[in-house]
Structures are given as C-alpha cells and as structure tokens.
Amino acid sequence: MFKSVARNFTLVTGALALSASAALAGSYTPADPNHYPYHDKAVIKGKAKINIDGAVIRNAEVVKLKKGEFPLGKTATPEQIAGWNVDVRPDGKGLPPGKMTVEKGAEVFANNCAMCHGEFGEGAGKNPVLVGGFGTLKNQAKTGGDEGPEKTIGSYAPYIAPFFWYIKMAMPLPTPKKLTNDEVYGILGYILQLNDIKVDGKEIEDDTVIDANFLKKVHMPNEKGFEYNDLRHPYSHGKRCMNNCVDMKKMKVMHIAIDATDTITPTVKVPRYNCGAPKFKGANGVPAVEAEIAAPAGAGNAGEAAYKKHCAGCHDTGAAGAPVVGQKGDWTSRIKEGKATLYEHAIKGFNGMPPKGGAMSLKDDEVKAIVDYMIEKSK
C-alpha cells in the first residue's frame, strides 16, 4: 500500500529517519500546497519541458484538418477528465468535497474495515496492522528473534492525504469503490485518532469533523523520513569509474537466518519451460507457455481444488474470523444448522464474508461442492 501512496519518495532508513528533520529540511515534501518542492512542469537546461513524472512534453503535431475533424478520437469532456483525475497529492491537492465526524467514521470502520484490520486497527489474521509501531523503524531484523520495523500508517506513512485516494479506489477489498467521500473522511479521522495524531497541537476528538481542509493540516510522525525524488533528474546518469572495484570473491556474505511465514503449496501445478518446445499445446495448435497438469486419478474431490484456489486464504488461517477448516470446534454449531443454511450463507454472503467469498465467477453448484468439502474435513 505504501508503495502506492509514496512511490516518488525514498525512505530514509535506520537512525537517519529519526534525525531527518534537520538533514532533509530543505528536500522533503511538506504537506503544504503553497510550498510543494517542484512545479508540475519545468524546463530542463532550456531544452525541453519535463513533466513532474519525468516525461518529456512535446508540442502537438501540426495537422491540417477540416473544421470539426480530429486525427484520433475526440477531445475529452470535463466530465470524462474528472472521472479519471481521482489521485490525491501528498499536500492534499485532489481531495474531493465531503466531511464526517470521527465518531461516525468509527462506525463505518467497524462495518467495512474491522473484518480485516481489527476493531482498533490491530490487524486480523495476516492482514495489515494500521496502528502503532512508533519508534521501531530503526530496528533491523538481522537474525531470527530480532524484531523488525513495524510499518503502519501511524509509524511509517509520510502523509495521510493520498490514503483517501487508496481507500476510495481499493477498499473494502471484497467490494471496492462502495464507500462515499464522507465515509472515507470518517475512516481516516478514526485511524488518525487511534494513532494519537495531534493536529495544531490538539488531540482528535470524537466530534472532530474531518474534511479536506483538516487533512491538509495533518503532519504525520514520519513525514520527514522520506526524501523527494525529482524524476526529472534521475540518479542513473552518473558515469561508471570502473576503478578500484571491490573483489567480490573476498567479500563475506552474511546469510540472514530468520523464520519465514508458512509456505503455501500451489493448488495448480504449472510446468515452466526454460528452453525447447513445450509439451502442451494451446488452442488451435498454438504452443502454450503454461498449462495445468491434470490431478492424479482419485485425488481430492469436486470441491477441494476450488476451495484451495478461492477460500483457503481465509479458512486455512481464520482471517477476519472465518471458521478454520479442520477445526471441529469452529464447525460443530454450523454443521447443526444444516447444509441448506450453509449453502445460502456461502452463496449470498454472511456477516463479513462476501457472496461466494468474492469469487463471483463460481457457479452455485461449485460453491456447494466447496461447502461439502469443508464440512467433510471438519467433522
């Protein structure tokens, strides 16, 4: 997520992040529209106009046309442009109208976000934690047992405004774009309150109204932990010296020994080809780069493969309160309700689970087969 909202910024890691306010006072991006570091367009060395993303701006080709004709397509209307122009800049430019109190935002969060992020932003299952982690960014998990940095919105994010854009476009995960502008403002206010963020030296109260003007005044704790990258001046233009190079054969390589998370065996075995002709052929005799290998005879049942592909992410881990397959205690009361009820819940959705677990391409009979498999494994 943070790559989406801070893709033009380089993190100042380790101890430097703690003293960045002095080192980067002139280079970091302040959350102030009147002091944004670079203009949208600039002229580089008098040669060309360069956009803020590094693209060269060229003059439109002169084409002789009759009145009303266009070389390609037609001019976009203001409504069409507004439909695409939904990004929000770190300084708050692009934030739409809307407002909501933190108290109401907490209710919206509970109904739409808590299933994955926890009621208080603590994270559910393996879903992202949104709160806490202050003072951990200098941690280095070099060996097993050492705590690493805990990157949350409160501890890591340099700005809050771009999260409006992210939440509005991508959340909630099963049903993105369902939230109104007012609801997104309320959610952001609740997250800020949970992280004890102060604005103008004041705590955020339940009756605090969150809107565009409020978010523009927010300064996150790690705001100065990122240095702005002006893409018009890429760092890759330096010359290679090729002198006094390090002899890698004499370098000692340290392998990090740390326990990783549980690995998941792919449910679809796919052959990979490094060279030579593939053994499988696609449609119309065209060689297929990848093809599924048929499961051996008698392996699994009709719902097992579909379960592993669409449902295991939650029902193997218990994410968002999902009953874990194989845990009899999670299923005893559910099985007593009868298959008809379980079928209906799985197909139409129930509590935090979206219809068909979000896999709307599944047919009803396929969902029922998955339910049968889950029941059989959990008796």
GROMACS .gro file of C-alpha atoms in nm:
model
  379
    1MET     CA    1   0.000   0.000   0.000
    2PHE     CA    2   0.271   0.244   0.092
    3LYS     CA    3   0.436   0.198  -0.247
    4SER     CA    4   0.113   0.326  -0.400
    5VAL     CA    5   0.093   0.642  -0.194
    6ALA     CA    6   0.464   0.726  -0.172
    7ARG     CA    7   0.607   0.590  -0.499
    8ASN     CA    8   0.804   0.907  -0.571
    9PHE     CA    9   0.974   0.908  -0.233
   10THR     CA   10   1.284   0.735  -0.098
   11LEU     CA   11   1.274   0.618   0.263
   12VAL     CA   12   1.549   0.747   0.489
   13THR     CA   13   1.609   0.432   0.694
   14GLY     CA   14   1.763   0.349   1.027
   15ALA     CA   15   1.880   0.612   1.270
   16LEU     CA   16   1.874   0.875   0.997
   17ALA     CA   17   1.496   0.854   0.994
   18LEU     CA   18   1.496   0.980   1.349
   19SER     CA   19   1.708   1.286   1.271
   20ALA     CA   20   1.573   1.353   0.925
   21SER     CA   21   1.408   1.678   1.028
   22ALA     CA   22   1.744   1.852   1.027
   23ALA     CA   23   1.911   1.667   0.741
   24LEU     CA   24   1.623   1.693   0.495
   25ALA     CA   25   1.462   2.018   0.600
   26GLY     CA   26   1.512   2.158   0.251
   27SER     CA   27   1.440   1.848   0.041
   28TYR     CA   28   1.145   1.665   0.188
   29THR     CA   29   0.794   1.736   0.059
   30PRO     CA   30   0.597   1.947   0.306
   31ALA     CA   31   0.224   1.884   0.327
   32ASP     CA   32   0.160   2.240   0.217
   33PRO     CA   33   0.023   2.320  -0.129
   34ASN     CA   34   0.194   2.660  -0.123
   35HIS     CA   35   0.539   2.509  -0.072
   36TYR     CA   36   0.538   2.199  -0.290
   37PRO     CA   37   0.902   2.145  -0.394
   38TYR     CA   38   0.861   2.118  -0.770
   39HIS     CA   39   0.616   2.260  -1.021
   40ASP     CA   40   0.412   2.023  -1.233
   41LYS     CA   41   0.616   2.122  -1.538
   42ALA     CA   42   0.968   2.258  -1.571
   43VAL     CA   43   1.221   2.345  -1.840
   44ILE     CA   44   1.545   2.147  -1.809
   45LYS     CA   45   1.853   2.333  -1.931
   46GLY     CA   46   1.645   2.525  -2.181
   47LYS     CA   47   1.597   2.216  -2.398
   48ALA     CA   48   1.258   2.070  -2.322
   49LYS     CA   49   0.963   2.089  -2.093
   50ILE     CA   50   0.965   1.799  -1.848
   51ASN     CA   51   0.664   1.680  -1.653
   52ILE     CA   52   0.693   1.604  -1.282
   53ASP     CA   53   0.696   1.229  -1.357
   54GLY     CA   54   0.998   1.268  -1.585
   55ALA     CA   55   0.811   1.254  -1.917
   56VAL     CA   56   0.918   1.491  -2.194
   57ILE     CA   57   0.636   1.720  -2.305
   58ARG     CA   58   0.634   1.758  -2.682
   59ASN     CA   59   0.436   2.003  -2.889
   60ALA     CA   60   0.132   1.857  -3.062
   61GLU     CA   61   0.196   1.765  -3.424
   62VAL     CA   62   0.054   2.021  -3.662
   63VAL     CA   63  -0.205   1.854  -3.885
   64LYS     CA   64  -0.419   2.032  -4.141
   65LEU     CA   65  -0.775   1.928  -4.073
   66LYS     CA   66  -1.117   2.037  -4.177
   67LYS     CA   67  -1.330   2.207  -3.917
   68GLY     CA   68  -1.454   1.959  -3.659
   69GLU     CA   69  -1.210   1.683  -3.761
   70PHE     CA   70  -0.958   1.520  -3.527
   71PRO     CA   71  -0.664   1.291  -3.614
   72LEU     CA   72  -0.756   1.036  -3.344
   73GLY     CA   73  -1.061   1.013  -3.120
   74LYS     CA   74  -1.211   1.330  -2.984
   75THR     CA   75  -1.142   1.585  -2.715
   76ALA     CA   76  -1.222   1.456  -2.366
   77THR     CA   77  -1.503   1.633  -2.189
   78PRO     CA   78  -1.452   1.789  -1.845
   79GLU     CA   79  -1.673   1.513  -1.700
   80GLN     CA   80  -1.453   1.241  -1.855
   81ILE     CA   81  -1.136   1.405  -1.727
   82ALA     CA   82  -1.285   1.437  -1.379
   83GLY     CA   83  -1.369   1.066  -1.385
   84TRP     CA   84  -1.004   0.975  -1.435
   85ASN     CA   85  -0.846   1.253  -1.232
   86VAL     CA   86  -0.900   1.091  -0.891
   87ASP     CA   87  -0.548   1.084  -0.748
   88VAL     CA   88  -0.465   1.285  -0.436
   89ARG     CA   89  -0.127   1.455  -0.390
   90PRO     CA   90   0.066   1.449  -0.059
   91ASP     CA   91  -0.017   1.815   0.001
   92GLY     CA   92  -0.390   1.738  -0.030
   93LYS     CA   93  -0.444   1.860  -0.383
   94GLY     CA   94  -0.719   1.647  -0.536
   95LEU     CA   95  -0.915   1.585  -0.216
   96PRO     CA   96  -1.288   1.600  -0.301
   97PRO     CA   97  -1.571   1.765  -0.105
   98GLY     CA   98  -1.711   1.574   0.190
   99LYS     CA   99  -1.693   1.551   0.569
  100MET     CA  100  -1.772   1.326   0.864
  101THR     CA  101  -1.709   1.318   1.237
  102VAL     CA  102  -1.462   1.072   1.386
  103GLU     CA  103  -1.740   0.907   1.587
  104LYS     CA  104  -1.938   0.822   1.275
  105GLY     CA  105  -1.616   0.725   1.099
  106ALA     CA  106  -1.557   0.464   1.371
  107GLU     CA  107  -1.893   0.309   1.287
  108VAL     CA  108  -1.809   0.299   0.916
  109PHE     CA  109  -1.471   0.143   1.001
  110ALA     CA  110  -1.638  -0.125   1.217
  111ASN     CA  111  -1.879  -0.218   0.937
  112ASN     CA  112  -1.635  -0.214   0.647
  113CYS     CA  113  -1.275  -0.241   0.769
  114ALA     CA  114  -1.264  -0.425   1.102
  115MET     CA  115  -1.312  -0.766   0.941
  116CYS     CA  116  -0.954  -0.744   0.810
  117HIS     CA  117  -0.785  -0.468   1.011
  118GLY     CA  118  -0.937  -0.536   1.355
  119GLU     CA  119  -1.177  -0.317   1.550
  120PHE     CA  120  -0.895  -0.090   1.666
  121GLY     CA  121  -0.660  -0.124   1.369
  122GLU     CA  122  -0.462  -0.407   1.532
  123GLY     CA  123  -0.497  -0.631   1.226
  124ALA     CA  124  -0.694  -0.953   1.191
  125GLY     CA  125  -0.510  -1.268   1.088
  126LYS     CA  126  -0.232  -1.175   0.849
  127ASN     CA  127  -0.396  -0.853   0.733
  128PRO     CA  128  -0.211  -0.520   0.773
  129VAL     CA  129  -0.185  -0.351   1.111
  130LEU     CA  130  -0.282   0.017   1.091
  131VAL     CA  131  -0.189   0.140   1.439
  132GLY     CA  132   0.128   0.162   1.647
  133GLY     CA  133   0.487   0.076   1.558
  134PHE     CA  134   0.624   0.411   1.675
  135GLY     CA  135   0.999   0.403   1.736
  136THR     CA  136   1.051   0.072   1.553
  137LEU     CA  137   1.167   0.196   1.212
  138LYS     CA  138   1.532   0.178   1.317
  139ASN     CA  139   1.500  -0.192   1.407
  140GLN     CA  140   1.695  -0.433   1.187
  141ALA     CA  141   1.581  -0.797   1.180
  142LYS     CA  142   1.925  -0.941   1.105
  143THR     CA  143   1.881  -1.279   1.270
  144GLY     CA  144   1.595  -1.490   1.392
  145GLY     CA  145   1.432  -1.344   1.700
  146ASP     CA  146   1.524  -0.981   1.632
  147GLU     CA  147   1.224  -0.755   1.593
  148GLY     CA  148   1.200  -0.571   1.264
  149PRO     CA  149   1.037  -0.236   1.191
  150GLU     CA  150   0.660  -0.227   1.228
  151LYS     CA  151   0.531  -0.023   0.938
  152THR     CA  152   0.184   0.114   1.000
  153ILE     CA  153   0.002   0.423   0.882
  154GLY     CA  154   0.092   0.587   1.212
  155SER     CA  155   0.461   0.494   1.224
  156TYR     CA  156   0.563   0.481   0.859
  157ALA     CA  157   0.335   0.681   0.630
  158PRO     CA  158   0.475   1.027   0.544
  159TYR     CA  159   0.138   1.178   0.451
  160ILE     CA  160  -0.228   1.097   0.514
  161ALA     CA  161  -0.396   1.268   0.215
  162PRO     CA  162  -0.302   1.004  -0.052
  163PHE     CA  163  -0.468   0.736   0.162
  164PHE     CA  164  -0.801   0.894   0.073
  165TRP     CA  165  -0.733   0.800  -0.287
  166TYR     CA  166  -0.623   0.447  -0.196
  167ILE     CA  167  -0.917   0.371   0.033
  168LYS     CA  168  -1.169   0.526  -0.207
  169MET     CA  169  -1.046   0.323  -0.505
  170ALA     CA  170  -0.943  -0.009  -0.348
  171MET     CA  171  -1.131  -0.065  -0.023
  172PRO     CA  172  -1.305  -0.261   0.118
  173LEU     CA  173  -1.122  -0.543  -0.057
  174PRO     CA  174  -1.430  -0.753  -0.146
  175THR     CA  175  -1.632  -0.452  -0.266
  176PRO     CA  176  -1.404  -0.164  -0.369
  177LYS     CA  177  -1.541   0.184  -0.451
  178LYS     CA  178  -1.852   0.133  -0.237
  179LEU     CA  179  -1.755   0.398   0.020
  180THR     CA  180  -1.874   0.757  -0.016
  181ASN     CA  181  -1.639   1.053   0.018
  182ASP     CA  182  -1.791   1.132   0.357
  183GLU     CA  183  -1.726   0.776   0.479
  184VAL     CA  184  -1.363   0.781   0.367
  185TYR     CA  185  -1.303   1.106   0.556
  186GLY     CA  186  -1.459   0.948   0.864
  187ILE     CA  187  -1.240   0.636   0.836
  188LEU     CA  188  -0.922   0.844   0.803
  189GLY     CA  189  -1.021   1.051   1.106
  190TYR     CA  190  -1.073   0.734   1.313
  191ILE     CA  191  -0.734   0.592   1.203
  192LEU     CA  192  -0.563   0.920   1.294
  193GLN     CA  193  -0.733   0.918   1.633
  194LEU     CA  194  -0.625   0.558   1.701
  195ASN     CA  195  -0.265   0.660   1.625
  196ASP     CA  196  -0.287   0.956   1.867
  197ILE     CA  197  -0.203   1.202   1.589
  198LYS     CA  198  -0.236   1.564   1.700
  199VAL     CA  199  -0.329   1.848   1.466
  200ASP     CA  200  -0.224   2.200   1.558
  201GLY     CA  201  -0.123   2.057   1.894
  202LYS     CA  202  -0.474   1.931   1.968
  203GLU     CA  203  -0.596   1.576   2.007
  204ILE     CA  204  -0.856   1.444   1.763
  205GLU     CA  205  -1.187   1.408   1.948
  206ASP     CA  206  -1.495   1.202   1.863
  207ASP     CA  207  -1.682   1.512   1.745
  208THR     CA  208  -1.392   1.638   1.531
  209VAL     CA  209  -1.509   1.692   1.173
  210ILE     CA  210  -1.272   1.551   0.911
  211ASP     CA  211  -1.267   1.712   0.567
  212ALA     CA  212  -1.014   1.821   0.304
  213ASN     CA  213  -0.901   2.128   0.497
  214PHE     CA  214  -0.845   1.918   0.810
  215LEU     CA  215  -0.633   1.655   0.630
  216LYS     CA  216  -0.416   1.927   0.475
  217LYS     CA  217  -0.318   2.036   0.827
  218VAL     CA  218  -0.209   1.688   0.937
  219HIS     CA  219   0.164   1.623   0.980
  220MET     CA  220   0.249   1.255   1.022
  221PRO     CA  221   0.532   1.149   1.259
  222ASN     CA  222   0.743   1.010   0.972
  223GLU     CA  223   0.678   1.297   0.732
  224LYS     CA  224   1.046   1.388   0.720
  225GLY     CA  225   1.161   1.028   0.687
  226PHE     CA  226   1.121   1.039   0.309
  227GLU     CA  227   1.327   1.239   0.061
  228TYR     CA  228   1.155   1.357  -0.255
  229ASN     CA  229   1.286   1.214  -0.582
  230ASP     CA  230   1.271   1.465  -0.864
  231LEU     CA  231   1.229   1.226  -1.156
  232ARG     CA  232   1.337   1.497  -1.397
  233HIS     CA  233   1.691   1.448  -1.265
  234PRO     CA  234   1.737   1.070  -1.241
  235TYR     CA  235   2.028   0.942  -1.036
  236SER     CA  236   2.124   0.688  -1.302
  237HIS     CA  237   2.309   0.936  -1.524
  238GLY     CA  238   2.636   0.915  -1.331
  239LYS     CA  239   2.950   0.783  -1.502
  240ARG     CA  240   3.095   0.447  -1.410
  241CYS     CA  241   3.450   0.484  -1.284
  242MET     CA  242   3.545   0.113  -1.310
  243ASN     CA  243   3.846   0.175  -1.084
  244ASN     CA  244   3.931   0.014  -0.750
  245CYS     CA  245   3.633  -0.218  -0.779
  246VAL     CA  246   3.557  -0.449  -0.489
  247ASP     CA  247   3.672  -0.809  -0.531
  248MET     CA  248   3.352  -0.995  -0.456
  249LYS     CA  249   3.544  -1.319  -0.406
  250LYS     CA  250   3.698  -1.170  -0.094
  251MET     CA  251   3.367  -1.043   0.042
  252LYS     CA  252   3.199  -1.235   0.322
  253VAL     CA  253   2.832  -1.287   0.254
  254MET     CA  254   2.610  -1.300   0.562
  255HIS     CA  255   2.300  -1.514   0.526
  256ILE     CA  256   2.008  -1.399   0.736
  257ALA     CA  257   1.868  -1.678   0.949
  258ILE     CA  258   1.510  -1.598   1.028
  259ASP     CA  259   1.190  -1.797   1.045
  260ALA     CA  260   0.967  -1.725   0.748
  261THR     CA  261   0.592  -1.745   0.737
  262ASP     CA  262   0.429  -2.074   0.646
  263THR     CA  263   0.455  -2.151   0.277
  264ILE     CA  264   0.151  -2.247   0.074
  265THR     CA  265   0.179  -2.519  -0.188
  266PRO     CA  266   0.028  -2.400  -0.519
  267THR     CA  267  -0.302  -2.572  -0.591
  268VAL     CA  268  -0.238  -2.571  -0.966
  269LYS     CA  269   0.083  -2.735  -1.080
  270VAL     CA  270   0.217  -2.549  -1.382
  271PRO     CA  271   0.516  -2.664  -1.590
  272ARG     CA  272   0.778  -2.400  -1.668
  273TYR     CA  273   0.997  -2.408  -1.977
  274ASN     CA  274   1.347  -2.266  -1.993
  275CYS     CA  275   1.421  -2.387  -2.346
  276GLY     CA  276   1.292  -2.623  -2.609
  277ALA     CA  277   0.941  -2.688  -2.732
  278PRO     CA  278   0.660  -2.709  -2.477
  279LYS     CA  279   0.494  -3.044  -2.423
  280PHE     CA  280   0.146  -2.894  -2.408
  281LYS     CA  281  -0.040  -2.722  -2.685
  282GLY     CA  282  -0.293  -2.445  -2.653
  283ALA     CA  283  -0.595  -2.359  -2.864
  284ASN     CA  284  -0.568  -2.416  -3.241
  285GLY     CA  285  -0.236  -2.594  -3.201
  286VAL     CA  286  -0.056  -2.285  -3.070
  287PRO     CA  287   0.206  -2.386  -2.808
  288ALA     CA  288   0.102  -2.289  -2.456
  289VAL     CA  289   0.362  -2.135  -2.229
  290GLU     CA  290   0.182  -2.274  -1.926
  291ALA     CA  291  -0.077  -2.547  -1.887
  292GLU     CA  292  -0.241  -2.712  -1.592
  293ILE     CA  293  -0.136  -3.066  -1.508
  294ALA     CA  294  -0.431  -3.293  -1.450
  295ALA     CA  295  -0.469  -3.415  -1.094
  296PRO     CA  296  -0.397  -3.785  -1.047
  297ALA     CA  297  -0.699  -4.015  -1.055
  298GLY     CA  298  -0.883  -4.035  -0.725
  299ALA     CA  299  -0.711  -3.729  -0.574
  300GLY     CA  300  -0.932  -3.500  -0.368
  301ASN     CA  301  -1.294  -3.434  -0.455
  302ALA     CA  302  -1.500  -3.192  -0.661
  303GLY     CA  303  -1.469  -2.905  -0.413
  304GLU     CA  304  -1.110  -2.945  -0.291
  305ALA     CA  305  -0.929  -2.769  -0.576
  306ALA     CA  306  -1.184  -2.485  -0.583
  307TYR     CA  307  -1.155  -2.446  -0.206
  308LYS     CA  308  -0.776  -2.418  -0.217
  309LYS     CA  309  -0.793  -2.168  -0.500
  310HIS     CA  310  -1.068  -1.939  -0.370
  311CYS     CA  311  -1.125  -2.000   0.002
  312ALA     CA  312  -0.808  -2.127   0.171
  313GLY     CA  313  -0.671  -1.776   0.222
  314CYS     CA  314  -0.928  -1.712   0.497
  315HIS     CA  315  -1.047  -2.057   0.602
  316ASP     CA  316  -0.696  -2.203   0.647
  317THR     CA  317  -0.584  -1.911   0.864
  318GLY     CA  318  -0.901  -1.788   1.036
  319ALA     CA  319  -0.857  -1.442   0.885
  320ALA     CA  320  -1.141  -1.199   0.965
  321GLY     CA  321  -1.297  -1.454   1.198
  322ALA     CA  322  -1.351  -1.721   0.931
  323PRO     CA  323  -1.404  -2.073   1.070
  324VAL     CA  324  -1.089  -2.279   1.012
  325VAL     CA  325  -1.137  -2.593   0.807
  326GLY     CA  326  -1.035  -2.897   1.012
  327GLN     CA  327  -1.109  -2.731   1.346
  328LYS     CA  328  -1.413  -2.921   1.471
  329GLY     CA  329  -1.489  -2.657   1.736
  330ASP     CA  330  -1.536  -2.396   1.464
  331TRP     CA  331  -1.783  -2.609   1.273
  332THR     CA  332  -1.994  -2.804   1.522
  333SER     CA  333  -2.265  -2.540   1.559
  334ARG     CA  334  -2.253  -2.451   1.192
  335ILE     CA  335  -2.298  -2.808   1.077
  336LYS     CA  336  -2.602  -2.837   1.305
  337GLU     CA  337  -2.766  -2.553   1.109
  338GLY     CA  338  -2.784  -2.783   0.809
  339LYS     CA  339  -2.634  -2.777   0.463
  340ALA     CA  340  -2.916  -2.568   0.318
  341THR     CA  341  -2.829  -2.280   0.553
  342LEU     CA  342  -2.457  -2.313   0.489
  343TYR     CA  343  -2.516  -2.318   0.114
  344GLU     CA  344  -2.722  -2.000   0.138
  345HIS     CA  345  -2.461  -1.822   0.352
  346ALA     CA  346  -2.181  -1.923   0.116
  347ILE     CA  347  -2.366  -1.818  -0.200
  348LYS     CA  348  -2.529  -1.496  -0.074
  349GLY     CA  349  -2.266  -1.393   0.180
  350PHE     CA  350  -2.291  -1.381   0.557
  351ASN     CA  351  -2.153  -1.138   0.818
  352GLY     CA  352  -1.805  -1.035   0.698
  353MET     CA  353  -1.788  -1.287   0.413
  354PRO     CA  354  -1.890  -1.152   0.071
  355PRO     CA  355  -2.110  -1.359  -0.164
  356LYS     CA  356  -1.920  -1.665  -0.286
  357GLY     CA  357  -1.620  -1.546  -0.088
  358GLY     CA  358  -1.566  -1.276  -0.351
  359ALA     CA  359  -1.521  -1.534  -0.631
  360MET     CA  360  -1.829  -1.434  -0.825
  361SER     CA  361  -1.727  -1.646  -1.125
  362LEU     CA  362  -1.812  -1.961  -0.930
  363LYS     CA  363  -2.140  -2.133  -1.011
  364ASP     CA  364  -2.377  -2.216  -0.727
  365ASP     CA  365  -2.308  -2.589  -0.766
  366GLU     CA  366  -1.934  -2.524  -0.737
  367VAL     CA  367  -1.989  -2.327  -0.416
  368LYS     CA  368  -2.198  -2.612  -0.276
  369ALA     CA  369  -1.918  -2.857  -0.361
  370ILE     CA  370  -1.675  -2.637  -0.169
  371VAL     CA  371  -1.910  -2.632   0.133
  372ASP     CA  372  -1.940  -3.012   0.118
  373TYR     CA  373  -1.562  -3.044   0.120
  374MET     CA  374  -1.524  -2.804   0.414
  375ILE     CA  375  -1.787  -2.990   0.617
  376GLU     CA  376  -1.630  -3.328   0.542
  377LYS     CA  377  -1.285  -3.205   0.651
  378SER     CA  378  -1.423  -3.050   0.971
  379LYS     CA  379  -1.638  -3.328   1.118
   0.00000   0.00000   0.00000
